[in-house]
Coordinates of C-alpha atoms and ligand atoms in Angstrom, one line a residue:
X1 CA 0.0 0.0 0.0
X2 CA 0.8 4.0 -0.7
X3 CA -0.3 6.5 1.8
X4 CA -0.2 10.2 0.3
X5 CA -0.6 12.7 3.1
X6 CA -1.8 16.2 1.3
X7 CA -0.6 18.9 2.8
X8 CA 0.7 21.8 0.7
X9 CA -2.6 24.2 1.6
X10 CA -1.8 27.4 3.2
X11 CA -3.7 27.8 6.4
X12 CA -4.7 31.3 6.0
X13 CA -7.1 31.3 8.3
X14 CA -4.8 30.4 11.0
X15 CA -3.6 33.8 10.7
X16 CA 0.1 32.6 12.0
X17 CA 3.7 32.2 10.3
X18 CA 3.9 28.8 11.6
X19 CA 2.7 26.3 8.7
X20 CA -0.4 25.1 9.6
X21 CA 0.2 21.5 9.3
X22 CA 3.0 22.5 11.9
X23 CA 1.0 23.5 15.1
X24 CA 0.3 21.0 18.1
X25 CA -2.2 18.9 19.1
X26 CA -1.9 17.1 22.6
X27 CA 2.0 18.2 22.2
X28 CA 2.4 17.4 18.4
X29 CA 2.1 18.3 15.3
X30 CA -1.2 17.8 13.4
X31 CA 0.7 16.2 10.5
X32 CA 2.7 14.4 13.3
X33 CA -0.5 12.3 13.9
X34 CA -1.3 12.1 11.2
X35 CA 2.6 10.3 9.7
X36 CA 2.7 8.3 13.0
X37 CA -1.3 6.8 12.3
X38 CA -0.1 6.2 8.5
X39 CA 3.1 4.2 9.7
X40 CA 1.0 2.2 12.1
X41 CA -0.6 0.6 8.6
X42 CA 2.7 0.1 7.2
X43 CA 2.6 1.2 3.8
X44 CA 5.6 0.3 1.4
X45 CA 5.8 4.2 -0.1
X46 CA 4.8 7.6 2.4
X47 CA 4.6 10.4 0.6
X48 CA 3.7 13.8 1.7
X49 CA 3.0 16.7 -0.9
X50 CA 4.0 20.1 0.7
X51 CA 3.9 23.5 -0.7
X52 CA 5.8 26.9 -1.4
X53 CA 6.9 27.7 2.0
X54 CA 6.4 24.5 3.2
X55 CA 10.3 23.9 3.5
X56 CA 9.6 24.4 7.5
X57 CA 7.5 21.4 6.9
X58 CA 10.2 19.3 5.4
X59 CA 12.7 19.7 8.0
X60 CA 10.9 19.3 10.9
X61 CA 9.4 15.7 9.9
X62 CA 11.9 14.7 7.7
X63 CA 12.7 10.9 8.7
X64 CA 14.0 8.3 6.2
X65 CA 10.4 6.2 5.4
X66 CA 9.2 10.1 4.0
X67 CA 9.4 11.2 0.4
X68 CA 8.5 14.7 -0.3
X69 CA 6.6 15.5 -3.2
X70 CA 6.5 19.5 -4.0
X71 CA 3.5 21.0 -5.0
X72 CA 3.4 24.3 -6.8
X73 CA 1.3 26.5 -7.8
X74 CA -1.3 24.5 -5.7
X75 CA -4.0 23.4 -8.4
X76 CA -6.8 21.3 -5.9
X77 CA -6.5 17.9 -4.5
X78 CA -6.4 15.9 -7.8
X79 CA -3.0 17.8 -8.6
X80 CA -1.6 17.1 -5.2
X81 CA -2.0 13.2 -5.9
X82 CA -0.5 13.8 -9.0
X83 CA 2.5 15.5 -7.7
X84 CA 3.0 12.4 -5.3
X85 CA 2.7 9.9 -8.7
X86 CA 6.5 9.2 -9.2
X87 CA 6.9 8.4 -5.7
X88 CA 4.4 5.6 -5.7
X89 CA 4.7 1.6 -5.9
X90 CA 2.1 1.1 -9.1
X91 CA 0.8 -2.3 -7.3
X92 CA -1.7 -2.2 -4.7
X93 CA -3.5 0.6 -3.0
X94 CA -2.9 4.3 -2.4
X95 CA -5.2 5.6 1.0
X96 CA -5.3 9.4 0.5
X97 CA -4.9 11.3 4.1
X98 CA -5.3 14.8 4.3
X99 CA -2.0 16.7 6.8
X100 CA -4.6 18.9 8.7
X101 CA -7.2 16.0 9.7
X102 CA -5.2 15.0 12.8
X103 CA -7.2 12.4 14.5
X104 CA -8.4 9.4 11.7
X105 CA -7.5 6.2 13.7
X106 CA -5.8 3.5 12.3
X107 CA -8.6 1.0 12.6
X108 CA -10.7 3.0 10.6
X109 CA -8.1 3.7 7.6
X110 CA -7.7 -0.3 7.5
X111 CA -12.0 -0.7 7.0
X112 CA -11.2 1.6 4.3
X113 CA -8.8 0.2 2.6
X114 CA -10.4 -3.7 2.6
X115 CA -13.4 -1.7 1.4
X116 CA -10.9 -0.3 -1.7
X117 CA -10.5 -4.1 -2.6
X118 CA -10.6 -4.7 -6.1
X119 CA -12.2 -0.6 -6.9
X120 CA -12.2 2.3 -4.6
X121 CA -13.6 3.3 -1.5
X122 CA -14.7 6.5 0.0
X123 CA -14.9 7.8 3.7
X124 CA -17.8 9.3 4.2
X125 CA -20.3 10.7 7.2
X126 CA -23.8 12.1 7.6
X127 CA -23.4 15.8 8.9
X128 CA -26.7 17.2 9.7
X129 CA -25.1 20.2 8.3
X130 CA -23.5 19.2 5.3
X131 CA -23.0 22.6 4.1
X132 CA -19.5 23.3 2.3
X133 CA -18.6 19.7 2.0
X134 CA -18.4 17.8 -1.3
X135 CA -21.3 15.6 -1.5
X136 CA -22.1 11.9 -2.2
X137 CA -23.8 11.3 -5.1
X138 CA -25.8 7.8 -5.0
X139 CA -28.4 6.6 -7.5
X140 CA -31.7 5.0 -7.0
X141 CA -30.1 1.7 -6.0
X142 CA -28.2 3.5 -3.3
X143 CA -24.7 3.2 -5.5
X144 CA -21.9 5.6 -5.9
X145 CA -22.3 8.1 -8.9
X146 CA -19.9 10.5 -8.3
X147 CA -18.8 13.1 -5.6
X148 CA -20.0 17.1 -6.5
X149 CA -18.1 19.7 -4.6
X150 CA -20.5 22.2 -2.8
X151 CA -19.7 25.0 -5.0
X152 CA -20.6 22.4 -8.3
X153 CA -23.8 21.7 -6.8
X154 CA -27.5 22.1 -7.7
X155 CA -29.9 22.8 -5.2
X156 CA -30.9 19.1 -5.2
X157 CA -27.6 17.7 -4.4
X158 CA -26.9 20.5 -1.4
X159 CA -29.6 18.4 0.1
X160 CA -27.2 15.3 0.4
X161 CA -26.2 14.7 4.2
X162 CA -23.7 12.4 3.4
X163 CA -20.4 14.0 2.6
X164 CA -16.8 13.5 1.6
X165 CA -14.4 13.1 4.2
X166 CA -11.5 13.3 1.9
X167 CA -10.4 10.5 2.8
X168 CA -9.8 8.1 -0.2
X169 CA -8.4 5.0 -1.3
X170 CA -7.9 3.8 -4.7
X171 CA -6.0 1.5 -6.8
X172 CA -2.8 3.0 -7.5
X173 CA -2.5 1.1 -11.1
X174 CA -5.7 3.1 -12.6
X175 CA -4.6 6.6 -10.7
X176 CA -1.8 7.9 -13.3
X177 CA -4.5 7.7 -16.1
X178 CA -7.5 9.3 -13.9
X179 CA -5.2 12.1 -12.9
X180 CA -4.2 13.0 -16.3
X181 CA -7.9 13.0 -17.5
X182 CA -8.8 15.9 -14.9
X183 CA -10.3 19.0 -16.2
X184 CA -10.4 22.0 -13.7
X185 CA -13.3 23.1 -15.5
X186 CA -15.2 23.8 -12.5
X187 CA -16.5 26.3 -10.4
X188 CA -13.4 26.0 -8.4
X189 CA -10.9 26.6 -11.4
X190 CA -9.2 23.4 -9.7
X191 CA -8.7 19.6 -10.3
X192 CA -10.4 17.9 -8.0
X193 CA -9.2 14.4 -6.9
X194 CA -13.2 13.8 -6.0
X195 CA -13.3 13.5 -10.2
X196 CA -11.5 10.0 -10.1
X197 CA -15.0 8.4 -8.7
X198 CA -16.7 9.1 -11.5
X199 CA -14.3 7.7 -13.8
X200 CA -14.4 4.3 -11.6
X201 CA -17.9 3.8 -11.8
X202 CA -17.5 4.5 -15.7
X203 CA -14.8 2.2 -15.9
X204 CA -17.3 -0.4 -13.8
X205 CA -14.9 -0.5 -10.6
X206 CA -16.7 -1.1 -8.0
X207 CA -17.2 2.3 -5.9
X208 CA -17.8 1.5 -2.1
X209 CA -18.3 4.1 1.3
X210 CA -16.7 3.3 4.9
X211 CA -17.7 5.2 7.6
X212 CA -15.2 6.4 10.6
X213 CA -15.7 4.8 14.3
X214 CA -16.1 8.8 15.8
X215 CA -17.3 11.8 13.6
X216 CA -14.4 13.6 15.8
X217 CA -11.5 11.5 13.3
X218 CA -12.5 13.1 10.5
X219 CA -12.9 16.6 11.5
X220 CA -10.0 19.4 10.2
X221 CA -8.2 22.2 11.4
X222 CA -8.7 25.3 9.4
X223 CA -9.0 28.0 12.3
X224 CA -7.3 28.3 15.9
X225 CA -11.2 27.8 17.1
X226 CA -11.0 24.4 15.3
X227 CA -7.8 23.7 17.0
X228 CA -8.9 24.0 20.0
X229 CA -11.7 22.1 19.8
X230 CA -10.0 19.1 18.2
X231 CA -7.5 19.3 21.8
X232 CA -10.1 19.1 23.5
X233 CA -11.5 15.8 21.5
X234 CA -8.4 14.3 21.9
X235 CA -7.7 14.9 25.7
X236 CA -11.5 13.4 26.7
X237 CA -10.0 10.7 24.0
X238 CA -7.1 10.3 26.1
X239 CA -9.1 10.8 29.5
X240 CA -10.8 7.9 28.3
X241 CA -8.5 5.5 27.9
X242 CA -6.5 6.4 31.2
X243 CA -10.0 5.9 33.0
X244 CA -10.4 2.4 30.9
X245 CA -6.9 1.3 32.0
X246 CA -7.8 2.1 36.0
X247 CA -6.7 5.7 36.3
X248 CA -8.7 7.8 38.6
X249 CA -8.8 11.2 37.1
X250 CA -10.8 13.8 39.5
X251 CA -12.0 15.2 36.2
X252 CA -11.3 14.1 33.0
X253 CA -12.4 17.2 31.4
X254 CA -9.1 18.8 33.4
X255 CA -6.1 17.3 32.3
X256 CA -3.6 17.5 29.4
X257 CA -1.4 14.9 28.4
X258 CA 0.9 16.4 25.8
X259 CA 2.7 13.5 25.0
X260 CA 2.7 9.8 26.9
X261 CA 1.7 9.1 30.3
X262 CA 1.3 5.5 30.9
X263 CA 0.5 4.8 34.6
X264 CA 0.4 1.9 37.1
X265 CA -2.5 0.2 39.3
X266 CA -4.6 2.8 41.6
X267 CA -2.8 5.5 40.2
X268 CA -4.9 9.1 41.1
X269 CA -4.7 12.2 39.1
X270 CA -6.0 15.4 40.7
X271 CA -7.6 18.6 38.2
X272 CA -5.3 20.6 35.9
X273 CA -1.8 18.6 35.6
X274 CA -0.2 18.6 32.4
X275 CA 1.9 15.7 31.2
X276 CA 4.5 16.4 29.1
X277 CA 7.0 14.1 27.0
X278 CA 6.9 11.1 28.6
X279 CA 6.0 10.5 31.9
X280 CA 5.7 7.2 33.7
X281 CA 3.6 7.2 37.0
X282 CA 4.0 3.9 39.0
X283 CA 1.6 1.5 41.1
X284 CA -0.6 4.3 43.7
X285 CA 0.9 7.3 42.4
X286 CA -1.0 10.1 43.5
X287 CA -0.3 13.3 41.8
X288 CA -2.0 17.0 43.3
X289 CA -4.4 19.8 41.4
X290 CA -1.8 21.8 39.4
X291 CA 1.2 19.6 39.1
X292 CA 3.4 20.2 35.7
X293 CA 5.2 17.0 34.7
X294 CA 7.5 16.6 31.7
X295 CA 9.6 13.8 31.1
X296 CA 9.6 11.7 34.7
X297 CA 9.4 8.8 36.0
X298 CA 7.4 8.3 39.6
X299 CA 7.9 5.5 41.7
X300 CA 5.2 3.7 43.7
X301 CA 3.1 5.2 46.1
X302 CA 4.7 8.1 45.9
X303 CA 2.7 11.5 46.2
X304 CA 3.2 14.7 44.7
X305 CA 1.2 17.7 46.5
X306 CA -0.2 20.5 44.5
X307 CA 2.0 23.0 42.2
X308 CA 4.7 20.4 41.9
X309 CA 7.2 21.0 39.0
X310 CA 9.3 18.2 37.5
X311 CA 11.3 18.1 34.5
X312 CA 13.4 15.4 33.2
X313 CA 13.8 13.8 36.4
X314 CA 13.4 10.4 38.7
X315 CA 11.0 10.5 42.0
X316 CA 11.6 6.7 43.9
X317 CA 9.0 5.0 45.4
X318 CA 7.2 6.7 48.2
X319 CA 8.2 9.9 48.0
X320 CA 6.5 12.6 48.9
X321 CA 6.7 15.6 47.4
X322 CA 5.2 19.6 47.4
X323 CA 3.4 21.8 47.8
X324 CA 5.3 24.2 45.4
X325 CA 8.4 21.8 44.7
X326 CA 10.7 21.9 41.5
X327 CA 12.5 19.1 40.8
X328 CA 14.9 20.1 37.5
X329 CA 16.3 18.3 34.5
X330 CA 19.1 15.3 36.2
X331 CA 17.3 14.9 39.9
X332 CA 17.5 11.5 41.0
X333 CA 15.6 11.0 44.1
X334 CA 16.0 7.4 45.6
X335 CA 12.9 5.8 47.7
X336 CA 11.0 8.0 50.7
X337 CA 12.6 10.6 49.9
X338 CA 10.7 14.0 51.1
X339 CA 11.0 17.7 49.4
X340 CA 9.0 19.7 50.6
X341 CA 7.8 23.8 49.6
X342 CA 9.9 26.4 47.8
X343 CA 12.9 23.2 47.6
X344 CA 14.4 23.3 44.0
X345 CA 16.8 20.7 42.9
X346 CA 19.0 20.6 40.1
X347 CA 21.4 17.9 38.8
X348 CA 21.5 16.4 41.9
X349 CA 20.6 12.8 43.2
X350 CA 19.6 12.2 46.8
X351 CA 19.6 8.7 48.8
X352 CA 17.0 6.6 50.7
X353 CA 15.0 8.7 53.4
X354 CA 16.3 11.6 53.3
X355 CA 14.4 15.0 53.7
X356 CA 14.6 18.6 52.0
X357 CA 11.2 20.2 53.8
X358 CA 11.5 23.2 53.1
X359 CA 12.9 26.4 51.4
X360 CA 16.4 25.2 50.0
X361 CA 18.5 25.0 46.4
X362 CA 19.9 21.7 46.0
X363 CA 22.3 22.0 43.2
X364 CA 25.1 19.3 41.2
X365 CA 24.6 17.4 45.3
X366 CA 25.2 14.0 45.9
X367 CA 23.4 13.6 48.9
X368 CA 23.4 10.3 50.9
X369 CA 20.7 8.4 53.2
X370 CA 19.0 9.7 56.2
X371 CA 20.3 13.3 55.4
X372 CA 18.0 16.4 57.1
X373 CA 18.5 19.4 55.0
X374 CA 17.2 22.4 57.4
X375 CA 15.6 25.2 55.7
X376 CA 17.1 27.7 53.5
X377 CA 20.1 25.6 52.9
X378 CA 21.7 26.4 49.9
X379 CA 24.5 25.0 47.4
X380 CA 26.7 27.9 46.9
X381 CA 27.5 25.7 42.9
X382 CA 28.0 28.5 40.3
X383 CA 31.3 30.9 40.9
X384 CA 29.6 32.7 38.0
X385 CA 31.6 31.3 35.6
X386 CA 31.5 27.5 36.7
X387 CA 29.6 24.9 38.2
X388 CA 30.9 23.0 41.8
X389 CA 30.3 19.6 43.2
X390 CA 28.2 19.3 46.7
X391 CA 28.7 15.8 48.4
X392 CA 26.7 15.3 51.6
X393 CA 27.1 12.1 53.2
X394 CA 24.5 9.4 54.9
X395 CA 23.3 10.8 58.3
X396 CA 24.4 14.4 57.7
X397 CA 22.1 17.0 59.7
X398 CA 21.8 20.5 58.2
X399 CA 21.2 23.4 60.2
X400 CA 18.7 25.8 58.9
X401 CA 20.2 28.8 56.7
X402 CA 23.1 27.0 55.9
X403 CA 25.3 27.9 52.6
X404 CA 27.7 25.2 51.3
X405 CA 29.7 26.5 49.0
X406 CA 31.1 24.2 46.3
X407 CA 33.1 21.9 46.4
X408 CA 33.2 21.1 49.6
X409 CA 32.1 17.9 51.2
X410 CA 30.2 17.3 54.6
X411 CA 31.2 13.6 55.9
X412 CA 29.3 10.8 57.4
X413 CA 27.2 11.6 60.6
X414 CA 28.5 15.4 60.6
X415 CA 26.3 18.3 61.9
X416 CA 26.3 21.5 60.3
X417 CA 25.1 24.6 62.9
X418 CA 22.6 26.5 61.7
X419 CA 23.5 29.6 60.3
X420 CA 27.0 28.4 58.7
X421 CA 28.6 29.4 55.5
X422 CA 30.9 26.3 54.9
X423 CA 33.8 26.9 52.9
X424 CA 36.1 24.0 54.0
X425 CA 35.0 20.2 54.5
X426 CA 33.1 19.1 57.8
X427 CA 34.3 16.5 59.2
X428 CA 32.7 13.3 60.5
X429 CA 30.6 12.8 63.0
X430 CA 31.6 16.4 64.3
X431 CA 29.8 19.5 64.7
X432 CA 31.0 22.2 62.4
X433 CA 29.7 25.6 63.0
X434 CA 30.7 29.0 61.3
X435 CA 28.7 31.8 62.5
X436 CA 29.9 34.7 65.4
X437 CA 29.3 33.8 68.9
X438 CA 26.4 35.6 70.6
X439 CA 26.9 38.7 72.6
X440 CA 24.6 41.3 74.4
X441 CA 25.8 44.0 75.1
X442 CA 24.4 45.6 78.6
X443 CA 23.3 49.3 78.4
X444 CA 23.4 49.5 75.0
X445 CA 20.2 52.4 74.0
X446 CA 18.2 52.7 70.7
X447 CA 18.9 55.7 69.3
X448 CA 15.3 57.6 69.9
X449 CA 14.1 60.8 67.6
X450 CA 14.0 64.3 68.6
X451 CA 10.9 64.7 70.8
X452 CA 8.2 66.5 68.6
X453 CA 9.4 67.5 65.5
X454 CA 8.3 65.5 62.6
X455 CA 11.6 63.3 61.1
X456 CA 12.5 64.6 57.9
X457 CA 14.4 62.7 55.1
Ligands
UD1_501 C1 -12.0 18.7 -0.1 C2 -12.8 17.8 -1.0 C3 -14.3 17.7 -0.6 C4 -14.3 17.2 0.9 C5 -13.4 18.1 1.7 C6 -13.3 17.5 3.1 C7 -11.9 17.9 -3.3 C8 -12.0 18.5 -4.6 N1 -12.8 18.3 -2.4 O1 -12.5 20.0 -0.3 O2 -15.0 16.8 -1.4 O3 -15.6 17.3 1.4 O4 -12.1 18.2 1.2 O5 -12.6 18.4 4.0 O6 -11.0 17.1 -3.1 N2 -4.5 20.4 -0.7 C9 -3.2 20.4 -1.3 N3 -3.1 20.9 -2.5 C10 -4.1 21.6 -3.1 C11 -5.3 21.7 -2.5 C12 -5.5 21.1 -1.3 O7 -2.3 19.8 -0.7 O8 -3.8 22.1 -4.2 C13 -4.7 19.8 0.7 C14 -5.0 20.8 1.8 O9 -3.8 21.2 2.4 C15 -5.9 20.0 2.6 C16 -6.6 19.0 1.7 O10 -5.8 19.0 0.6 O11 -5.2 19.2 3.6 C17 -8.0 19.5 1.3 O12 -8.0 20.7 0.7 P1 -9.1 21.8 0.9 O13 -8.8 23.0 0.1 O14 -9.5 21.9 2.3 O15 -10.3 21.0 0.1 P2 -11.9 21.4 0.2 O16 -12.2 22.4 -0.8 O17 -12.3 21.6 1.6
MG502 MG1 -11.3 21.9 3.4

């Protein structure tokens, strides 16, 4: 089988300089979807037809399995195909997809294409409004005639509910000569590909209609309204098939997965997280309202609290984690492991049962087990012109507003006073404190203003 995937039209209406076929749905491109659903079928030859400007197009997909098949001036559908010709296998079928129709489903496309056996076949849908669609012609024994673009129509045919998806497939052998017998004498000034039916019921092909599992896989983006609507079909899509799989979501009209999530057993899902890249939630994960997730990987049990923030990092199992945490890109927590509010940790990987509560920059750390990081400790990592180890120990206790200052190295069982700026390594199993001893100072008097005038600057 051929798969052509047209998409050389502009996309005026999406008023943007990004192609249209470019933008993202659920985190990728529409013509993304669209390539990775034609792959699942297999097809020998994949050719996509872009347009003038559509370089962008090019290089963002380009992969190996893709021909590119350049279509200028852009003439209507039945040139597009045509354009696509050379790079097609002449035995077997060619399935037509169209770049900005992002969610056809695989399943669907292969009804199709059994129903293309031996002729062509046509995916079609009753809209109850029809309007602008090209329309299904069928005669008084319910067969295929012909398709009639809206614009071609008589008042009669405008009547038709059942429409033209667009989606076609045909067999490749007959294509070449239908192509080349297209007349874009129409009201469009364009050659239609919708033309090539008529010529297979002429030529006594048979001419059958498959109809798509969900109206929603057939629908296109032409506007950013239709954008978002289609995101919105396709994360109660995904909902869905969390919820099918045993995901508790606390409302599946309030999460966006933007990529993969694939989660465990008993796994809960509070309102308005966003999944991005791919995330991996084990057994009894339970993630807060507002948690941003891209690329991580959370172990069992754990549980993130709301406004949690992690990218391209590893939470163990049972951790627990937030309010207001960010782990960043390289953080490596092992099991029960607690970070707690306004912690952020970069680079940095952090043993068995040890705890981060609150306030603190963890940064390029190795910290062992059992460690208590006090408030407001900091890594001290960036000289401003590079980057320093930190290497805490199992059973280290930080005092609260501590700054270590890279590289520097706390030992096994130290203590670090609260307050201390460490510059030099603590030693083990030792007390190392660096702040001034406490005075008072007897008789000491505020300074007090001048009775009754008013203070001036
Ligand atoms: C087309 C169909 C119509 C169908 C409708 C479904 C034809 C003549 N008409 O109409 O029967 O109901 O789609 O949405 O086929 N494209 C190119 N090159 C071109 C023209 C279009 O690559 O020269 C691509 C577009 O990028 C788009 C697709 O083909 O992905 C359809 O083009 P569009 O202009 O939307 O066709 P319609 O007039 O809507
Ligand atoms: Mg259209």
């Amino acid at each position: 089988m051929n798969i052509v995937i047209l998409a050389a039209g502009q996309g005026k209406r999406m008023h943007s300089n990004l192609p249209k076929v470019l933008h993202p749905l659920a985190g990728k491109a529409l013509v993304s979807h669209v390539v990775d659903t034609a792959r699942s079928l297999s097809p020998r030859k994949l050719c996509l037809v872009y347009g003038h400007g559509g370089d962008v197009v090019r290089s963002t997909l380009d992969a190996p399995d893709l021909s590119w098949a350049l279509q200028e001036p852009q003439l209507g559908t039945g040139h597009a195909v045509q354009q696509a010709l050379p790079f097609l296998d002449e035995a077997g079928t060619t399935l037509v997809l169209y770049g900005d129709v992002p969610l056809i489903q695989a399943d669907t496309l292969k009804r199709l294409v059994q129903a293309a056996e031996g002729g062509l076949a046509i995916l079609t849908v009753e809209l109850a409004d029809p309007h602008g669609y090209g329309r299904i012609v069928r005669n008084a024994d319910g067969q295929v005639v012909r398709i009639v673009e809206q614009k071609d129509a008589s008042v009669e045919e405008r009547r038709i509910r059942e429409i033209n998806t667009g989606i076609m497939a045909m067999p490749t052998s007959r294509l070449g000569e239908w192509l080349a017998r297209l007349s874009s004498n129409n009201a469009q000034n364009e050659y239609y590909l919708t033309d090539i039916v008529g010529m297979a019921v002429d030529a006594g092909l048979p001419v059958r209609t498959a109809n798509p599992a969900h109206e929603w896989e057939v629908l296109g983006v032409n506007s950013k309204v239709q954008l978002a609507e289609l995101e919105r079909v396709a994360q109660r899509s995904m909902a869905e098939t969390l919820m099918e799989q045993g995901v508790r979501l606390a409302d599946p009209a309030r999460i966006d997965v933007r990529g993969s999530l694939q989660c465990g057993r008993d796994v809960f899902i509070d309102v308005n997280c966003v999944f991005e890249g791919n995330v991996v939630l084990a057994e009894a994960v339970e993630v807060g309202p507002n948690c941003v997730l891209k690329n991580a990987r959370i172990g069992a049990g754990s549980r993130l609290a709301a406004f949690t923030h992690i990218e391209d990092a590893v939470v163990g199992a049972d951790g627990m984690i937030g309010p207001f945490a960010r782990l960043r890109p390289g953080t490596e927590l092992a099991e029960d492991v607690h970070v707690g509010n306004f912690v952020e940790i970069k680079k940095s990987r952090i043993a068995a049962h040890s705890k981060a509560n609150h306030l603190a920059y963890i940064g390029d750390a190795t910290i062992g087990s059992r460690v208590n990081v006090g408030a407001g400790t900091i890594t001290c990592n960036y000289d401003g012109a590079n980057k320093y180890q930190t290497i805490i120990e199992d059973d280290v206790f930080i005092g609260s507003d501590t700054q270590l200052v890279a590289p520097v190295t706390v030992g096994r069982g130290a203590t670090l006073g609260a307050g201390t700026t460490l510059t030099k390594d603590a030693p083990p199993n030792t007390l190392t404190i660096s702040r001034a001893r406490q005075t008072s100072i007897p008789g000491w008097k505020r300074p007090v203003k001048p009775s009754g005038g008013k203070s001036g600057a």
